[in-house]
Amino acid sequence: MIWCVEDDPGIRELEVYALNSTGLEAMGFPDGSSFWAALQQKQPELILLDVMLPGEDGVTLLKRLKADERFRRIPVIMATARGTEYDKVQSLDMGADDYITKPFGMMEMVSRVKAVLRRSLPAQTAALLELDGLTLDPGQHTVTLAGERITLTYKEYELLKLFLSHPGTAFSREQLLHDIWNTDYAVETRTVDMHIRTLRQKLGDWGQRIETVRGVGYRMEGKHDR
């Protein structure tokens, strides 16, 4: 079940209809109060959350979700107004898995929802990826640094897994969009830069290993511990 939290009834109905018509169950909420009340009874597979809401806004709701152990693992896509880059960066910093810029097409919205859902499925058992104190466990879908758990969004996790799987390999922004976002629609390459930035921040000093390759994209230096 996909929950769409959107105060505009026309947009909300379109979102629910588009998701239902592609085989996904969906329901809408006009504000944070009704959404939060429903959340106490059951949990959705994914939340499409508008930033601009009456009363409690989407960013505040996202912060509450990620601070609550019961709900922090629910994937969230933030709907942001065009040109509000601060909202996008803030949402990613707080743990949103993706964002979509208004006005957006319904098929783009459906594609983003499906992409995040694919990445939120439990990973198959695979070998640990380790590098100088950082460990990524694909089976548990966890990342630890010096034994301390690091909380990443799905996109940040997938970026880190790709870099750790191919140390020293330079990836262009276009490659990363294709491999991580699996897009069949146009997305700004700045989306990659924003996710790399938040990933580096969460990894602290270790994040300096993710190097910017001028004129190309990004790569991670170093060899695996094992």
PDB file of C-alpha atoms in Angstrom:
ATOM      1  CA  MET A   1       0.000   0.000   0.000  1.00  0.00           C
ATOM      2  CA  ILE A   2       1.303   3.431  -1.014  1.00  0.00           C
ATOM      3  CA  TRP A   3       0.197   6.432   1.034  1.00  0.00           C
ATOM      4  CA  CYS A   4       0.003   9.810  -0.680  1.00  0.00           C
ATOM      5  CA  VAL A   5       0.005  12.778   1.716  1.00  0.00           C
ATOM      6  CA  GLU A   6      -1.111  15.761  -0.370  1.00  0.00           C
ATOM      7  CA  ASP A   7      -3.424  18.644   0.572  1.00  0.00           C
ATOM      8  CA  ASP A   8      -4.532  19.446  -2.990  1.00  0.00           C
ATOM      9  CA  PRO A   9      -7.493  17.080  -3.599  1.00  0.00           C
ATOM     10  CA  GLY A  10      -7.044  17.113  -7.393  1.00  0.00           C
ATOM     11  CA  ILE A  11      -3.365  16.134  -7.237  1.00  0.00           C
ATOM     12  CA  ARG A  12      -4.045  13.584  -4.491  1.00  0.00           C
ATOM     13  CA  GLU A  13      -6.770  11.876  -6.509  1.00  0.00           C
ATOM     14  CA  LEU A  14      -4.526  11.769  -9.586  1.00  0.00           C
ATOM     15  CA  GLU A  15      -1.677  10.212  -7.588  1.00  0.00           C
ATOM     16  CA  VAL A  16      -3.931   7.526  -6.126  1.00  0.00           C
ATOM     17  CA  TYR A  17      -5.552   6.817  -9.491  1.00  0.00           C
ATOM     18  CA  ALA A  18      -2.209   6.576 -11.322  1.00  0.00           C
ATOM     19  CA  LEU A  19      -0.801   4.160  -8.733  1.00  0.00           C
ATOM     20  CA  ASN A  20      -3.951   2.028  -8.675  1.00  0.00           C
ATOM     21  CA  SER A  21      -4.066   1.879 -12.467  1.00  0.00           C
ATOM     22  CA  THR A  22      -0.531   0.422 -12.566  1.00  0.00           C
ATOM     23  CA  GLY A  23      -1.333  -2.340 -10.083  1.00  0.00           C
ATOM     24  CA  LEU A  24      -0.238  -0.616  -6.879  1.00  0.00           C
ATOM     25  CA  GLU A  25      -2.640  -0.134  -3.990  1.00  0.00           C
ATOM     26  CA  ALA A  26      -2.777   3.467  -2.833  1.00  0.00           C
ATOM     27  CA  MET A  27      -4.727   5.771  -0.579  1.00  0.00           C
ATOM     28  CA  GLY A  28      -4.532   9.506   0.097  1.00  0.00           C
ATOM     29  CA  PHE A  29      -4.395  11.786   3.135  1.00  0.00           C
ATOM     30  CA  PRO A  30      -5.069  15.552   3.061  1.00  0.00           C
ATOM     31  CA  ASP A  31      -2.831  16.489   5.984  1.00  0.00           C
ATOM     32  CA  GLY A  32      -0.318  15.274   8.522  1.00  0.00           C
ATOM     33  CA  SER A  33      -2.864  14.740  11.278  1.00  0.00           C
ATOM     34  CA  SER A  34      -4.963  12.187   9.406  1.00  0.00           C
ATOM     35  CA  PHE A  35      -1.819  10.534   8.059  1.00  0.00           C
ATOM     36  CA  TRP A  36      -0.213  10.189  11.505  1.00  0.00           C
ATOM     37  CA  ALA A  37      -3.410   8.865  13.047  1.00  0.00           C
ATOM     38  CA  ALA A  38      -3.691   6.152  10.373  1.00  0.00           C
ATOM     39  CA  LEU A  39      -0.015   5.289  10.859  1.00  0.00           C
ATOM     40  CA  GLN A  40      -0.727   4.173  14.406  1.00  0.00           C
ATOM     41  CA  GLN A  41      -3.003   1.425  13.043  1.00  0.00           C
ATOM     42  CA  LYS A  42      -0.994   0.098  10.099  1.00  0.00           C
ATOM     43  CA  GLN A  43       2.072   0.855   7.993  1.00  0.00           C
ATOM     44  CA  PRO A  44       2.359   1.464   4.245  1.00  0.00           C
ATOM     45  CA  GLU A  45       5.052   0.070   1.973  1.00  0.00           C
ATOM     46  CA  LEU A  46       6.025   3.595   0.909  1.00  0.00           C
ATOM     47  CA  ILE A  47       5.005   7.189   1.628  1.00  0.00           C
ATOM     48  CA  LEU A  48       4.766   9.937  -0.997  1.00  0.00           C
ATOM     49  CA  LEU A  49       4.950  13.022   1.200  1.00  0.00           C
ATOM     50  CA  ASP A  50       4.349  16.600   0.095  1.00  0.00           C
ATOM     51  CA  VAL A  51       6.580  19.212   1.719  1.00  0.00           C
ATOM     52  CA  MET A  52       3.932  21.968   1.768  1.00  0.00           C
ATOM     53  CA  LEU A  53       1.075  20.757   3.974  1.00  0.00           C
ATOM     54  CA  PRO A  54      -1.362  22.585   6.242  1.00  0.00           C
ATOM     55  CA  GLY A  55      -0.437  22.395   9.893  1.00  0.00           C
ATOM     56  CA  GLU A  56       2.560  20.096  10.278  1.00  0.00           C
ATOM     57  CA  ASP A  57       4.626  20.286   7.068  1.00  0.00           C
ATOM     58  CA  GLY A  58       6.187  17.365   5.240  1.00  0.00           C
ATOM     59  CA  VAL A  59       9.736  17.991   6.473  1.00  0.00           C
ATOM     60  CA  THR A  60       8.565  17.937  10.096  1.00  0.00           C
ATOM     61  CA  LEU A  61       6.620  14.732   9.456  1.00  0.00           C
ATOM     62  CA  LEU A  62       9.693  13.162   7.845  1.00  0.00           C
ATOM     63  CA  LYS A  63      11.745  14.074  10.902  1.00  0.00           C
ATOM     64  CA  ARG A  64       9.161  12.412  13.166  1.00  0.00           C
ATOM     65  CA  LEU A  65       9.111   9.288  10.988  1.00  0.00           C
ATOM     66  CA  LYS A  66      12.877   8.862  11.031  1.00  0.00           C
ATOM     67  CA  ALA A  67      13.069   9.486  14.773  1.00  0.00           C
ATOM     68  CA  ASP A  68      10.541   6.728  15.526  1.00  0.00           C
ATOM     69  CA  GLU A  69      11.923   3.186  15.545  1.00  0.00           C
ATOM     70  CA  ARG A  70       8.527   1.855  14.402  1.00  0.00           C
ATOM     71  CA  PHE A  71       8.469   3.884  11.190  1.00  0.00           C
ATOM     72  CA  ARG A  72      12.040   4.859  10.308  1.00  0.00           C
ATOM     73  CA  ARG A  73      12.455   2.031   7.769  1.00  0.00           C
ATOM     74  CA  ILE A  74       9.400   3.006   5.691  1.00  0.00           C
ATOM     75  CA  PRO A  75      10.670   4.426   2.364  1.00  0.00           C
ATOM     76  CA  VAL A  76       9.721   8.071   1.797  1.00  0.00           C
ATOM     77  CA  ILE A  77       9.630  10.111  -1.417  1.00  0.00           C
ATOM     78  CA  MET A  78       9.313  13.857  -0.841  1.00  0.00           C
ATOM     79  CA  ALA A  79       7.350  16.056  -3.255  1.00  0.00           C
ATOM     80  CA  THR A  80       9.041  19.464  -3.404  1.00  0.00           C
ATOM     81  CA  ALA A  81       8.229  22.693  -5.230  1.00  0.00           C
ATOM     82  CA  ARG A  82      10.362  23.621  -8.235  1.00  0.00           C
ATOM     83  CA  GLY A  83      13.419  25.672  -7.316  1.00  0.00           C
ATOM     84  CA  THR A  84      13.383  24.866  -3.589  1.00  0.00           C
ATOM     85  CA  GLU A  85      16.752  23.110  -3.487  1.00  0.00           C
ATOM     86  CA  TYR A  86      16.959  23.665   0.268  1.00  0.00           C
ATOM     87  CA  ASP A  87      13.880  21.456   0.771  1.00  0.00           C
ATOM     88  CA  LYS A  88      15.468  18.727  -1.346  1.00  0.00           C
ATOM     89  CA  VAL A  89      18.792  18.786   0.491  1.00  0.00           C
ATOM     90  CA  GLN A  90      17.094  18.992   3.881  1.00  0.00           C
ATOM     91  CA  SER A  91      14.843  16.042   3.034  1.00  0.00           C
ATOM     92  CA  LEU A  92      17.773  13.901   1.901  1.00  0.00           C
ATOM     93  CA  ASP A  93      19.756  14.841   5.002  1.00  0.00           C
ATOM     94  CA  MET A  94      16.848  13.685   7.168  1.00  0.00           C
ATOM     95  CA  GLY A  95      16.639  10.300   5.467  1.00  0.00           C
ATOM     96  CA  ALA A  96      14.250  10.656   2.519  1.00  0.00           C
ATOM     97  CA  ASP A  97      14.893   7.998  -0.121  1.00  0.00           C
ATOM     98  CA  ASP A  98      14.112  10.216  -3.092  1.00  0.00           C
ATOM     99  CA  TYR A  99      12.379  13.427  -4.057  1.00  0.00           C
ATOM    100  CA  ILE A 100      10.233  14.503  -6.971  1.00  0.00           C
ATOM    101  CA  THR A 101       9.829  18.102  -8.132  1.00  0.00           C
ATOM    102  CA  LYS A 102       6.417  19.650  -8.712  1.00  0.00           C
ATOM    103  CA  PRO A 103       4.819  19.845 -11.154  1.00  0.00           C
ATOM    104  CA  PHE A 104       5.524  16.238 -12.130  1.00  0.00           C
ATOM    105  CA  GLY A 105       3.967  13.751 -14.510  1.00  0.00           C
ATOM    106  CA  MET A 106       2.060  10.829 -13.055  1.00  0.00           C
ATOM    107  CA  MET A 107       4.128   8.247 -14.920  1.00  0.00           C
ATOM    108  CA  GLU A 108       7.330   9.770 -13.580  1.00  0.00           C
ATOM    109  CA  MET A 109       5.838   9.549 -10.102  1.00  0.00           C
ATOM    110  CA  VAL A 110       4.907   5.895 -10.616  1.00  0.00           C
ATOM    111  CA  SER A 111       8.414   5.121 -11.938  1.00  0.00           C
ATOM    112  CA  ARG A 112      10.050   6.675  -8.896  1.00  0.00           C
ATOM    113  CA  VAL A 113       7.739   4.796  -6.534  1.00  0.00           C
ATOM    114  CA  LYS A 114       8.485   1.473  -8.230  1.00  0.00           C
ATOM    115  CA  ALA A 115      12.239   2.156  -8.215  1.00  0.00           C
ATOM    116  CA  VAL A 116      12.278   2.879  -4.482  1.00  0.00           C
ATOM    117  CA  LEU A 117      10.109  -0.166  -3.773  1.00  0.00           C
ATOM    118  CA  ARG A 118      12.537  -2.392  -5.697  1.00  0.00           C
ATOM    119  CA  ARG A 119      15.421  -1.111  -3.643  1.00  0.00           C
ATOM    120  CA  SER A 120      13.562  -1.539  -0.372  1.00  0.00           C
ATOM    121  CA  LEU A 121      13.041  -5.277  -0.848  1.00  0.00           C
ATOM    122  CA  PRO A 122      15.150  -7.482   1.443  1.00  0.00           C
ATOM    123  CA  ALA A 123      18.543  -8.119  -0.126  1.00  0.00           C
ATOM    124  CA  GLN A 124      19.651 -11.622  -0.915  1.00  0.00           C
ATOM    125  CA  THR A 125      22.468 -13.045   1.165  1.00  0.00           C
ATOM    126  CA  ALA A 126      25.786 -11.869  -0.212  1.00  0.00           C
ATOM    127  CA  ALA A 127      29.357 -11.420   0.925  1.00  0.00           C
ATOM    128  CA  LEU A 128      30.233  -8.541   3.204  1.00  0.00           C
ATOM    129  CA  LEU A 129      31.949  -5.564   1.617  1.00  0.00           C
ATOM    130  CA  GLU A 130      34.682  -4.151   3.860  1.00  0.00           C
ATOM    131  CA  LEU A 131      37.188  -1.333   3.555  1.00  0.00           C
ATOM    132  CA  ASP A 132      39.310   0.129   6.356  1.00  0.00           C
ATOM    133  CA  GLY A 133      36.787  -0.138   9.162  1.00  0.00           C
ATOM    134  CA  LEU A 134      33.644   0.292   7.073  1.00  0.00           C
ATOM    135  CA  THR A 135      31.434  -2.758   6.542  1.00  0.00           C
ATOM    136  CA  LEU A 136      28.409  -3.090   4.276  1.00  0.00           C
ATOM    137  CA  ASP A 137      26.248  -6.164   4.842  1.00  0.00           C
ATOM    138  CA  PRO A 138      23.957  -6.794   1.813  1.00  0.00           C
ATOM    139  CA  GLY A 139      22.058  -9.502   3.661  1.00  0.00           C
ATOM    140  CA  GLN A 140      21.135  -7.275   6.584  1.00  0.00           C
ATOM    141  CA  HIS A 141      21.137  -4.109   4.475  1.00  0.00           C
ATOM    142  CA  THR A 142      23.308  -2.396   7.098  1.00  0.00           C
ATOM    143  CA  VAL A 143      26.415  -0.221   7.122  1.00  0.00           C
ATOM    144  CA  THR A 144      28.758   0.072  10.091  1.00  0.00           C
ATOM    145  CA  LEU A 145      31.839   2.242  10.538  1.00  0.00           C
ATOM    146  CA  ALA A 146      34.262   1.271  13.292  1.00  0.00           C
ATOM    147  CA  GLY A 147      31.476  -0.887  14.725  1.00  0.00           C
ATOM    148  CA  GLU A 148      28.918   1.940  14.823  1.00  0.00           C
ATOM    149  CA  ARG A 149      25.751   1.725  12.685  1.00  0.00           C
ATOM    150  CA  ILE A 150      25.417   4.365   9.952  1.00  0.00           C
ATOM    151  CA  THR A 151      21.868   5.132   8.802  1.00  0.00           C
ATOM    152  CA  LEU A 152      21.665   5.651   5.027  1.00  0.00           C
ATOM    153  CA  THR A 153      18.807   6.161   2.600  1.00  0.00           C
ATOM    154  CA  TYR A 154      18.325   3.497  -0.076  1.00  0.00           C
ATOM    155  CA  LYS A 155      20.032   5.590  -2.746  1.00  0.00           C
ATOM    156  CA  GLU A 156      22.994   6.365  -0.484  1.00  0.00           C
ATOM    157  CA  TYR A 157      23.252   2.670   0.415  1.00  0.00           C
ATOM    158  CA  GLU A 158      23.172   1.602  -3.244  1.00  0.00           C
ATOM    159  CA  LEU A 159      25.794   4.203  -4.190  1.00  0.00           C
ATOM    160  CA  LEU A 160      28.095   3.015  -1.413  1.00  0.00           C
ATOM    161  CA  LYS A 161      27.584  -0.627  -2.373  1.00  0.00           C
ATOM    162  CA  LEU A 162      28.439   0.133  -5.996  1.00  0.00           C
ATOM    163  CA  PHE A 163      31.614   2.011  -5.024  1.00  0.00           C
ATOM    164  CA  LEU A 164      32.717  -0.697  -2.591  1.00  0.00           C
ATOM    165  CA  SER A 165      32.094  -3.377  -5.219  1.00  0.00           C
ATOM    166  CA  HIS A 166      34.283  -1.523  -7.735  1.00  0.00           C
ATOM    167  CA  PRO A 167      37.082   0.263  -5.822  1.00  0.00           C
ATOM    168  CA  GLY A 168      39.106   2.599  -8.021  1.00  0.00           C
ATOM    169  CA  THR A 169      36.525   2.624 -10.821  1.00  0.00           C
ATOM    170  CA  ALA A 170      35.335   6.046 -11.962  1.00  0.00           C
ATOM    171  CA  PHE A 171      31.606   6.340 -12.638  1.00  0.00           C
ATOM    172  CA  SER A 172      30.065   9.160 -14.619  1.00  0.00           C
ATOM    173  CA  ARG A 173      26.956  10.852 -13.258  1.00  0.00           C
ATOM    174  CA  GLU A 174      25.006   9.374 -16.162  1.00  0.00           C
ATOM    175  CA  GLN A 175      26.217   5.867 -15.263  1.00  0.00           C
ATOM    176  CA  LEU A 176      25.202   6.353 -11.654  1.00  0.00           C
ATOM    177  CA  LEU A 177      21.749   7.584 -12.675  1.00  0.00           C
ATOM    178  CA  HIS A 178      21.321   4.506 -14.857  1.00  0.00           C
ATOM    179  CA  ASP A 179      22.717   1.985 -12.355  1.00  0.00           C
ATOM    180  CA  ILE A 180      21.261   3.372  -9.119  1.00  0.00           C
ATOM    181  CA  TRP A 181      18.133   5.210 -10.200  1.00  0.00           C
ATOM    182  CA  ASN A 182      17.387   2.824 -13.081  1.00  0.00           C
ATOM    183  CA  THR A 183      15.663   5.723 -14.773  1.00  0.00           C
ATOM    184  CA  ASP A 184      13.740   5.695 -18.001  1.00  0.00           C
ATOM    185  CA  TYR A 185      12.959   9.383 -17.629  1.00  0.00           C
ATOM    186  CA  ALA A 186      15.044  12.552 -17.477  1.00  0.00           C
ATOM    187  CA  VAL A 187      16.596  13.339 -14.104  1.00  0.00           C
ATOM    188  CA  GLU A 188      19.011  16.155 -13.314  1.00  0.00           C
ATOM    189  CA  THR A 189      22.547  14.892 -12.772  1.00  0.00           C
ATOM    190  CA  ARG A 190      22.621  17.248  -9.794  1.00  0.00           C
ATOM    191  CA  THR A 191      20.512  14.593  -8.066  1.00  0.00           C
ATOM    192  CA  VAL A 192      23.652  12.415  -7.977  1.00  0.00           C
ATOM    193  CA  ASP A 193      25.744  15.261  -6.543  1.00  0.00           C
ATOM    194  CA  MET A 194      23.223  15.844  -3.761  1.00  0.00           C
ATOM    195  CA  HIS A 195      23.202  12.165  -2.759  1.00  0.00           C
ATOM    196  CA  ILE A 196      27.016  11.959  -2.873  1.00  0.00           C
ATOM    197  CA  ARG A 197      27.188  15.003  -0.631  1.00  0.00           C
ATOM    198  CA  THR A 198      24.859  13.562   2.003  1.00  0.00           C
ATOM    199  CA  LEU A 199      26.631  10.179   1.822  1.00  0.00           C
ATOM    200  CA  ARG A 200      30.000  11.840   2.449  1.00  0.00           C
ATOM    201  CA  GLN A 201      28.563  13.776   5.382  1.00  0.00           C
ATOM    202  CA  LYS A 202      27.173  10.651   7.026  1.00  0.00           C
ATOM    203  CA  LEU A 203      30.493   8.823   6.642  1.00  0.00           C
ATOM    204  CA  GLY A 204      32.454  11.690   8.206  1.00  0.00           C
ATOM    205  CA  ASP A 205      36.198  11.623   7.506  1.00  0.00           C
ATOM    206  CA  TRP A 206      35.804   8.237   5.824  1.00  0.00           C
ATOM    207  CA  GLY A 207      33.632   9.922   3.189  1.00  0.00           C
ATOM    208  CA  GLN A 208      36.708  11.647   1.756  1.00  0.00           C
ATOM    209  CA  ARG A 209      37.472   8.337   0.054  1.00  0.00           C
ATOM    210  CA  ILE A 210      34.642   9.108  -2.384  1.00  0.00           C
ATOM    211  CA  GLU A 211      36.593  11.278  -4.778  1.00  0.00           C
ATOM    212  CA  THR A 212      35.310  13.695  -7.376  1.00  0.00           C
ATOM    213  CA  VAL A 213      36.831  12.903 -10.763  1.00  0.00           C
ATOM    214  CA  ARG A 214      36.932  16.205 -12.597  1.00  0.00           C
ATOM    215  CA  GLY A 215      34.966  16.117 -15.837  1.00  0.00           C
ATOM    216  CA  VAL A 216      33.776  12.553 -15.194  1.00  0.00           C
ATOM    217  CA  GLY A 217      31.978  11.835 -11.934  1.00  0.00           C
ATOM    218  CA  TYR A 218      33.012   9.915  -8.811  1.00  0.00           C
ATOM    219  CA  ARG A 219      35.084   6.965  -7.624  1.00  0.00           C
ATOM    220  CA  MET A 220      36.118   5.340  -4.364  1.00  0.00           C
ATOM    221  CA  GLU A 221      39.791   4.815  -3.731  1.00  0.00           C
ATOM    222  CA  GLY A 222      41.220   1.873  -1.844  1.00  0.00           C
ATOM    223  CA  LYS A 223      41.260  -1.902  -1.774  1.00  0.00           C
ATOM    224  CA  HIS A 224      38.996  -4.259   0.150  1.00  0.00           C
ATOM    225  CA  ASP A 225      40.133  -5.576   3.519  1.00  0.00           C
ATOM    226  CA  ARG A 226      39.111  -9.036   2.377  1.00  0.00           C
TER     227      ARG A 226
END
